[in-house]
Coordinates of C-alpha atoms in Angstrom, one line a residue:
M631 CA -42.9 17.3 21.6
T632 CA -45.6 15.3 19.8
A633 CA -45.2 11.7 18.7
E634 CA -45.1 12.9 15.0
T635 CA -42.4 15.5 15.8
S636 CA -40.2 13.1 17.8
F637 CA -40.4 10.5 15.0
G638 CA -39.2 13.1 12.5
A639 CA -36.4 14.3 14.8
R640 CA -35.1 10.7 15.3
L641 CA -35.4 10.1 11.6
K642 CA -33.4 13.1 10.7
A643 CA -30.8 12.4 13.4
L644 CA -30.3 8.9 12.0
R645 CA -30.1 10.2 8.4
L646 CA -27.5 12.8 9.3
Q647 CA -25.6 10.3 11.4
R648 CA -25.2 8.1 8.3
G649 CA -24.3 11.1 6.1
L650 CA -27.3 10.5 3.8
S651 CA -29.1 13.2 1.8
Q652 CA -32.9 13.1 1.7
A653 CA -32.7 11.9 -1.9
A654 CA -30.5 9.0 -0.9
L655 CA -32.7 8.0 1.9
A656 CA -35.9 8.3 -0.2
D657 CA -34.2 6.2 -2.9
G658 CA -37.1 6.6 -5.3
E659 CA -39.6 4.8 -3.0
I660 CA -40.9 8.0 -1.5
S661 CA -40.6 11.6 -2.6
T662 CA -38.1 14.0 -0.9
G663 CA -40.9 16.4 -0.2
Y664 CA -42.8 13.7 1.7
L665 CA -39.6 12.8 3.6
S666 CA -39.0 16.4 4.5
R667 CA -42.6 16.6 5.9
L668 CA -41.9 13.4 7.9
E669 CA -38.8 15.0 9.4
S670 CA -40.5 18.2 10.3
G671 CA -43.4 16.3 12.0
A672 CA -45.9 17.5 9.4
R673 CA -46.8 14.0 8.3
Q674 CA -47.2 10.6 9.9
P675 CA -45.4 7.6 8.4
T676 CA -47.3 4.5 7.1
E677 CA -46.1 1.0 8.0
R678 CA -44.7 0.6 4.5
V679 CA -42.7 3.8 4.8
I680 CA -41.3 2.9 8.2
A681 CA -40.2 -0.5 6.8
H682 CA -38.5 1.3 3.9
L683 CA -36.7 3.8 6.1
A684 CA -35.6 1.1 8.5
R685 CA -34.0 -0.9 5.6
Q686 CA -32.3 2.2 4.2
L687 CA -30.9 3.2 7.5
D688 CA -30.0 -0.4 8.5
V689 CA -31.8 -0.1 11.8
D690 CA -34.6 -1.9 13.6
R691 CA -38.0 -0.1 13.5
S692 CA -37.6 0.3 17.2
A693 CA -35.0 3.0 16.5
F694 CA -37.9 5.3 15.6
E695 CA -39.7 4.7 18.9
A696 CA -39.5 7.3 21.6
P697 CA -37.1 6.3 24.4
A698 CA -38.3 6.1 28.0
A699 CA -38.3 9.7 29.3
D700 CA -37.6 10.9 32.8
S701 CA -40.1 13.3 34.5
G702 CA -38.5 16.2 32.6
G703 CA -38.9 14.6 29.2
G704 CA -35.3 13.5 28.9
S705 CA -32.0 15.3 29.4
A706 CA -31.6 18.9 28.3
L707 CA -29.1 17.7 25.7
A708 CA -31.4 15.0 24.4
R709 CA -34.3 17.4 24.1
Q710 CA -32.1 20.0 22.3
L711 CA -30.6 17.4 20.0
S712 CA -34.1 16.4 18.9
I713 CA -35.0 20.0 18.2
A714 CA -31.8 20.7 16.3
A715 CA -32.1 17.5 14.2
S716 CA -35.5 18.6 13.0
T717 CA -34.6 22.1 11.8
D718 CA -31.9 24.0 10.0
A719 CA -32.4 27.1 12.0
D720 CA -29.2 28.7 13.4
E721 CA -30.9 29.3 16.8
A722 CA -31.4 25.6 17.3
A723 CA -27.8 24.9 16.6
E724 CA -26.6 27.6 19.0
D725 CA -29.0 26.2 21.7
L726 CA -27.5 22.8 21.1
I727 CA -24.0 24.1 21.6
E728 CA -25.0 25.6 24.9
A729 CA -26.7 22.4 26.0
L730 CA -23.6 20.4 25.1
D731 CA -21.4 22.7 27.0
A732 CA -23.6 22.4 30.1
A733 CA -24.1 18.6 29.8
R734 CA -22.6 16.3 32.4
D735 CA -22.2 12.5 32.3
E736 CA -24.1 12.1 29.1
E737 CA -23.8 8.9 27.0
P738 CA -20.9 9.1 24.6
L739 CA -23.2 8.3 21.6
L740 CA -25.5 11.2 22.5
R741 CA -22.5 13.6 22.7
W742 CA -21.3 12.2 19.3
Q743 CA -24.6 12.9 17.6
A744 CA -24.7 16.5 19.1
L745 CA -21.1 17.2 18.0
W746 CA -21.9 15.9 14.5
L747 CA -24.7 18.4 14.0
I748 CA -22.5 21.2 15.6
A749 CA -19.6 20.4 13.2
G750 CA -21.9 20.7 10.2
Y751 CA -23.3 24.0 11.5
R752 CA -19.7 25.4 11.9
R753 CA -18.7 24.2 8.5
R754 CA -21.7 25.9 6.8
R755 CA -20.7 29.2 8.5
G756 CA -17.0 28.9 7.5
E757 CA -16.0 28.6 11.2
R758 CA -13.2 26.1 10.5
A759 CA -11.4 26.3 13.8
A760 CA -14.6 25.7 15.8
E761 CA -15.5 22.9 13.3
Q762 CA -12.1 21.3 13.8
D763 CA -12.6 21.4 17.6
A764 CA -15.9 19.6 17.3
L765 CA -14.5 17.0 14.9
E766 CA -11.5 16.3 17.1
Q767 CA -13.9 15.5 19.9
L768 CA -16.0 13.4 17.5
T769 CA -13.0 11.3 16.5
S770 CA -12.0 10.8 20.2
I771 CA -15.5 9.6 21.1
A772 CA -15.8 7.3 18.1
D773 CA -12.5 5.6 19.1
E774 CA -13.9 5.3 22.7
L775 CA -17.0 3.6 21.3
E776 CA -15.0 1.5 18.9
L777 CA -17.7 1.8 16.2
P778 CA -16.0 1.5 12.8
A779 CA -18.7 3.5 11.0
L780 CA -18.4 6.5 13.4
Q781 CA -14.6 6.2 13.4
C782 CA -14.6 6.4 9.6
R783 CA -17.1 9.3 9.4
S784 CA -15.3 11.3 12.1
R785 CA -11.9 10.8 10.4
T786 CA -13.3 11.6 7.0
Q787 CA -14.8 14.9 8.1
L788 CA -11.8 15.9 10.2
A789 CA -9.5 15.2 7.2
R790 CA -11.6 17.4 5.0
C791 CA -11.6 20.2 7.6
L792 CA -7.8 20.0 8.0
R793 CA -7.3 20.1 4.3
S794 CA -9.4 23.2 4.0
R795 CA -7.2 24.8 6.7
G796 CA -4.0 23.9 4.9
E797 CA -2.9 21.1 7.2
V798 CA -2.3 18.7 4.3
T799 CA 0.0 16.2 6.0
R800 CA -2.3 15.3 8.9
A801 CA -5.4 15.4 6.6
L802 CA -3.7 12.8 4.4
G803 CA -3.0 10.5 7.3
L804 CA -6.6 10.7 8.6
A805 CA -8.1 10.1 5.2
V806 CA -5.9 7.0 4.7
S807 CA -7.1 5.8 8.2
A808 CA -10.7 6.5 7.4
Y809 CA -10.4 4.6 4.1
E810 CA -8.7 1.6 5.7
K811 CA -11.3 1.4 8.4
A812 CA -14.1 1.5 5.8
K813 CA -12.5 -1.4 3.9
E814 CA -11.7 -3.5 7.1
A815 CA -15.2 -3.2 8.4
A816 CA -16.8 -3.6 4.9
L817 CA -18.8 -0.4 5.4
A818 CA -21.4 0.8 2.9
A819 CA -20.3 2.3 -0.3
S820 CA -21.4 5.7 1.0
D821 CA -18.9 5.6 3.9
T822 CA -16.1 4.2 1.7
G823 CA -16.8 6.7 -1.0
A824 CA -16.8 9.6 1.4
A825 CA -13.4 8.5 2.8
L826 CA -12.1 8.2 -0.8
L827 CA -13.3 11.7 -1.5
A828 CA -11.3 13.0 1.4
L829 CA -8.3 10.9 0.4
V830 CA -8.3 12.1 -3.2
S831 CA -8.4 15.8 -2.1
A832 CA -5.6 15.4 0.3
E833 CA -3.5 13.5 -2.2
V834 CA -4.0 16.2 -4.8
E835 CA -3.0 19.0 -2.4
S836 CA 0.2 17.1 -1.4
G837 CA 1.2 16.6 -5.1
R838 CA 0.5 12.9 -5.2
L839 CA -1.3 13.0 -8.5
P840 CA -0.7 9.4 -9.6
D841 CA -2.2 8.1 -6.3
A842 CA -5.0 10.7 -6.5
W843 CA -5.9 9.6 -10.1
E844 CA -6.0 5.9 -9.2
H845 CA -8.2 6.6 -6.2
A846 CA -10.5 9.0 -8.1
R847 CA -11.2 6.3 -10.7
E848 CA -11.9 3.8 -8.0
L849 CA -14.2 6.3 -6.3
V850 CA -16.2 7.0 -9.5
A851 CA -16.7 3.3 -10.1
L852 CA -17.6 2.5 -6.5
V853 CA -20.4 5.1 -6.1
A854 CA -21.8 5.0 -9.6
E855 CA -24.9 3.2 -8.5
C856 CA -25.3 5.0 -5.1
G857 CA -28.2 7.3 -4.5
G858 CA -27.9 10.9 -3.4
T859 CA -25.2 13.3 -4.4
L860 CA -22.1 11.1 -3.8
P861 CA -21.8 10.1 -7.5
V862 CA -21.9 13.8 -8.4
E863 CA -19.2 14.6 -5.9
A864 CA -17.1 11.7 -7.2
L865 CA -17.2 13.1 -10.7
W866 CA -16.3 16.6 -9.4
S867 CA -13.3 15.0 -7.6
A868 CA -12.1 13.3 -10.8
A869 CA -12.4 16.6 -12.6
T870 CA -10.2 18.3 -10.0
V871 CA -7.5 15.6 -10.4
C872 CA -7.6 15.9 -14.2
S873 CA -7.2 19.7 -13.9
R874 CA -4.2 19.4 -11.7
R875 CA -2.7 16.9 -14.1
G876 CA -3.1 19.4 -16.9
D877 CA -5.8 17.5 -18.7
D878 CA -8.3 20.3 -19.0
D879 CA -10.5 18.5 -21.6
A880 CA -11.0 15.5 -19.3
A881 CA -11.6 17.8 -16.3
H882 CA -14.3 19.7 -18.1
D883 CA -15.9 16.4 -19.3
Y884 CA -16.1 15.0 -15.8
L885 CA -17.5 18.3 -14.5
Q886 CA -20.1 18.5 -17.2
Q887 CA -21.2 15.0 -16.3
A888 CA -21.5 16.1 -12.7
M889 CA -23.6 19.2 -13.5
A890 CA -25.9 17.2 -15.8
A891 CA -26.5 14.6 -13.2
L892 CA -27.8 17.0 -10.5
D893 CA -31.1 18.8 -10.6
S894 CA -31.1 22.2 -8.9
R895 CA -34.2 21.2 -7.0
D896 CA -32.5 18.1 -5.4
D897 CA -29.6 20.0 -3.8
P898 CA -29.5 23.7 -4.7
V899 CA -26.4 24.4 -2.6
L900 CA -24.3 21.6 -4.3
W901 CA -25.7 22.7 -7.7
A902 CA -24.3 26.2 -7.1
R903 CA -21.0 24.9 -5.7
L904 CA -20.6 22.8 -8.9
R905 CA -21.0 26.0 -11.0
L906 CA -18.4 27.7 -8.8
A907 CA -16.0 24.8 -9.3
A908 CA -16.6 24.8 -13.0
A909 CA -15.9 28.5 -13.2
S910 CA -12.7 28.0 -11.2
L911 CA -11.5 25.3 -13.6
Y912 CA -12.4 27.4 -16.6
V913 CA -10.4 30.4 -15.2
Q914 CA -7.4 28.2 -14.5
S915 CA -7.4 26.5 -17.9
R916 CA -4.6 27.5 -20.2
P917 CA -5.8 29.5 -22.1
A918 CA -8.5 30.5 -19.7
R919 CA -12.0 29.8 -20.9
T920 CA -13.5 33.1 -19.8
E921 CA -16.8 32.9 -21.6
Q922 CA -17.7 29.6 -20.0
A923 CA -16.5 30.8 -16.6
R924 CA -18.7 33.9 -16.9
A925 CA -21.8 31.7 -17.7
C926 CA -21.1 29.4 -14.7
L927 CA -20.7 32.4 -12.4
A928 CA -24.0 33.9 -13.6
E929 CA -25.8 30.6 -12.8
A930 CA -24.2 30.3 -9.5
E931 CA -25.0 33.8 -8.5
Q932 CA -28.6 33.3 -9.2
A933 CA -28.8 30.2 -7.0
L934 CA -26.7 31.6 -4.2
S935 CA -28.9 34.7 -3.9
L936 CA -31.5 32.2 -2.5
V937 CA -29.4 29.6 -0.7
G938 CA -25.9 30.9 -0.4
T939 CA -23.7 30.8 2.7
P940 CA -21.1 33.3 3.7
V941 CA -18.4 30.9 2.3
Q942 CA -20.0 30.6 -1.1
E943 CA -20.7 34.3 -1.3
Q944 CA -17.0 35.1 -0.8
E945 CA -16.0 32.4 -3.3
L946 CA -18.2 34.0 -5.9
L947 CA -16.7 37.4 -5.3
V948 CA -13.2 36.1 -5.4
L949 CA -13.8 34.1 -8.7
R950 CA -15.2 37.3 -10.2
A951 CA -11.9 39.0 -9.4
H952 CA -9.9 36.1 -10.9
L953 CA -12.1 36.2 -14.1
A954 CA -11.6 40.0 -14.4
F955 CA -7.8 39.5 -14.2
E956 CA -7.8 36.8 -16.9
E957 CA -9.9 39.1 -19.2
G958 CA -7.4 41.9 -18.7
R959 CA -9.8 44.0 -16.7
Y960 CA -7.3 44.8 -14.1
D961 CA -9.1 47.8 -12.5
D962 CA -12.2 45.6 -12.1
A963 CA -10.1 42.8 -10.6
R964 CA -8.6 45.2 -8.1
A965 CA -12.0 46.6 -7.2
A966 CA -13.4 43.0 -6.7
Y967 CA -10.3 42.2 -4.6
A968 CA -10.9 45.3 -2.5
A969 CA -14.6 44.4 -2.0
V970 CA -13.6 41.2 -0.2
D971 CA -13.9 41.5 3.6
H972 CA -10.3 40.5 4.4
D973 CA -10.9 40.8 8.1
E974 CA -13.7 38.3 8.0
L975 CA -12.3 35.7 5.5
V976 CA -14.1 32.4 5.6
L977 CA -12.4 30.9 2.6
A978 CA -10.5 27.6 2.6
Y979 CA -6.7 27.7 2.8
R980 CA -6.2 27.2 -0.9
D981 CA -8.7 29.9 -1.9
R982 CA -7.0 32.3 0.6
I983 CA -3.6 31.7 -0.9
R984 CA -4.9 32.1 -4.4
L985 CA -6.6 35.4 -3.4
R986 CA -3.2 36.7 -2.1
T987 CA -1.6 35.4 -5.3
L988 CA -4.1 37.5 -7.3
D989 CA -3.0 40.6 -5.3
G990 CA 0.6 39.8 -6.1
L991 CA -0.2 39.5 -9.8
L992 CA -2.1 42.8 -9.8
L993 CA 0.9 44.5 -8.2
I994 CA 3.1 43.3 -11.0
V995 CA 0.7 44.5 -13.8
E996 CA 0.2 47.8 -11.9
G997 CA 4.0 48.5 -12.2
R998 CA 5.0 47.4 -8.7
Q999 CA 6.9 44.4 -9.9
K1000 CA 9.4 44.1 -7.1
Q1001 CA 6.7 44.1 -4.5
G1002 CA 4.5 41.7 -6.5
R1003 CA 7.4 39.2 -7.2
A1004 CA 8.4 39.2 -3.5
Q1005 CA 4.8 38.5 -2.4
L1006 CA 4.4 35.6 -4.9
K1007 CA 7.7 34.1 -3.9
E1008 CA 6.7 34.3 -0.2
L1009 CA 3.4 32.6 -1.0
G1010 CA 5.1 29.8 -2.9
E1011 CA 7.4 29.2 0.0
E1012 CA 4.5 29.2 2.4
A1013 CA 2.6 26.6 0.4
R1014 CA 5.7 24.5 0.1
R1015 CA 6.3 24.6 3.9
A1016 CA 2.7 23.5 4.4
A1017 CA 3.4 20.5 2.2
N1018 CA 0.8 21.9 -0.3
L1019 CA 3.1 21.1 -3.2
D1020 CA 0.3 21.4 -5.9
L1021 CA -0.5 24.9 -4.8
A1022 CA 3.2 25.9 -4.6
A1023 CA 3.7 24.7 -8.1
E1024 CA 0.7 26.7 -9.3
I1025 CA 2.0 29.9 -7.7
W1026 CA 5.5 29.5 -9.3
R1027 CA 3.8 28.8 -12.7
V1028 CA 1.6 31.9 -12.6
L1029 CA 4.5 34.0 -11.5
A1030 CA 6.6 32.9 -14.5
E1031 CA 3.7 33.4 -16.9
T1032 CA 3.0 37.0 -15.6
L1033 CA 6.7 38.0 -15.7
E1034 CA 6.9 36.7 -19.3
T1035 CA 3.8 38.6 -20.3
S1036 CA 5.1 41.8 -18.6
A1037 CA 8.5 41.5 -20.3
A1038 CA 6.7 41.2 -23.7
R1039 CA 4.8 44.4 -23.3

């Protein structure tokens, strides 16, 4: 590995370890394109750039220097970590997983850095069980190291993963712990904000809407001046809380602010995810705002054709099914439902339940009311038992609305 490449690998590892986007690290001092070339090893940094990066990452400039290597150029894990940190290629992540499995007596911090990259790789692929396993190990290592920043980040990501799997109670406890550690250690707004994001999401799912709204407003104010995508995600979080509280106008206002604040060139994946989120809120509005939902889905589809992951591609298809149902195109809704690969679902827990809810609603409008009602009641009870009270309430609401509509026909 050349000096330029090793600098870039360490730079990217430090950035990812701190949860920063390239835009946040650049902070207007350098372009994200230049930063990307630094991380890939295509460019050499100037002294001014090194000083800026060290300030942004809160490290000494020696953190960018190559560590003393053994005759083999460092351990296999260290070498593979450097490679994986400097590329987004799936092959590098898979090689890192193998290197970590084979590693013996490695430094805990090195293992933590490897697991952090592996967890992100699993998350992007929708492999939530494997992601959780990596995050559980991350949390244990962070506690062993007694480093507040790593403890906060590990708990934050584990809370988000657990919430996506429907384990709301434990997710809420971890999010509270992450937030408390961030405050106690006076961590950066980026860490505190990320913990708040996880906390708000868990509170919403567990039906604690007053607490979620209070923390959402705190979050928006806290990260307003932060760089990167955190302010956008904060506005998205506030929109979600408003939607669950029944304030659709406020939800759409927050989401419009979020979409206006993000250029598709800065983070095309988040840009597309925001359109999917907006479409979902428009579909769930009462009455549903189908024209706006359709426009958001069209924008998202165009972006996801270039940068989409399996998770987002399934989310797009499922939202098209929900939209068709709201527009009364029941045959199209059933066709879209059937097109989903139910044997390879990579959706989050809430989206899985809402997909099965759609099936129950379609059964009712197709004349199989007894079967449809039974399925929806079962799903409502499942969500209640999982302490996902917000989702349970949504299922009972849509069941009541559909039965009322069917009776009026």
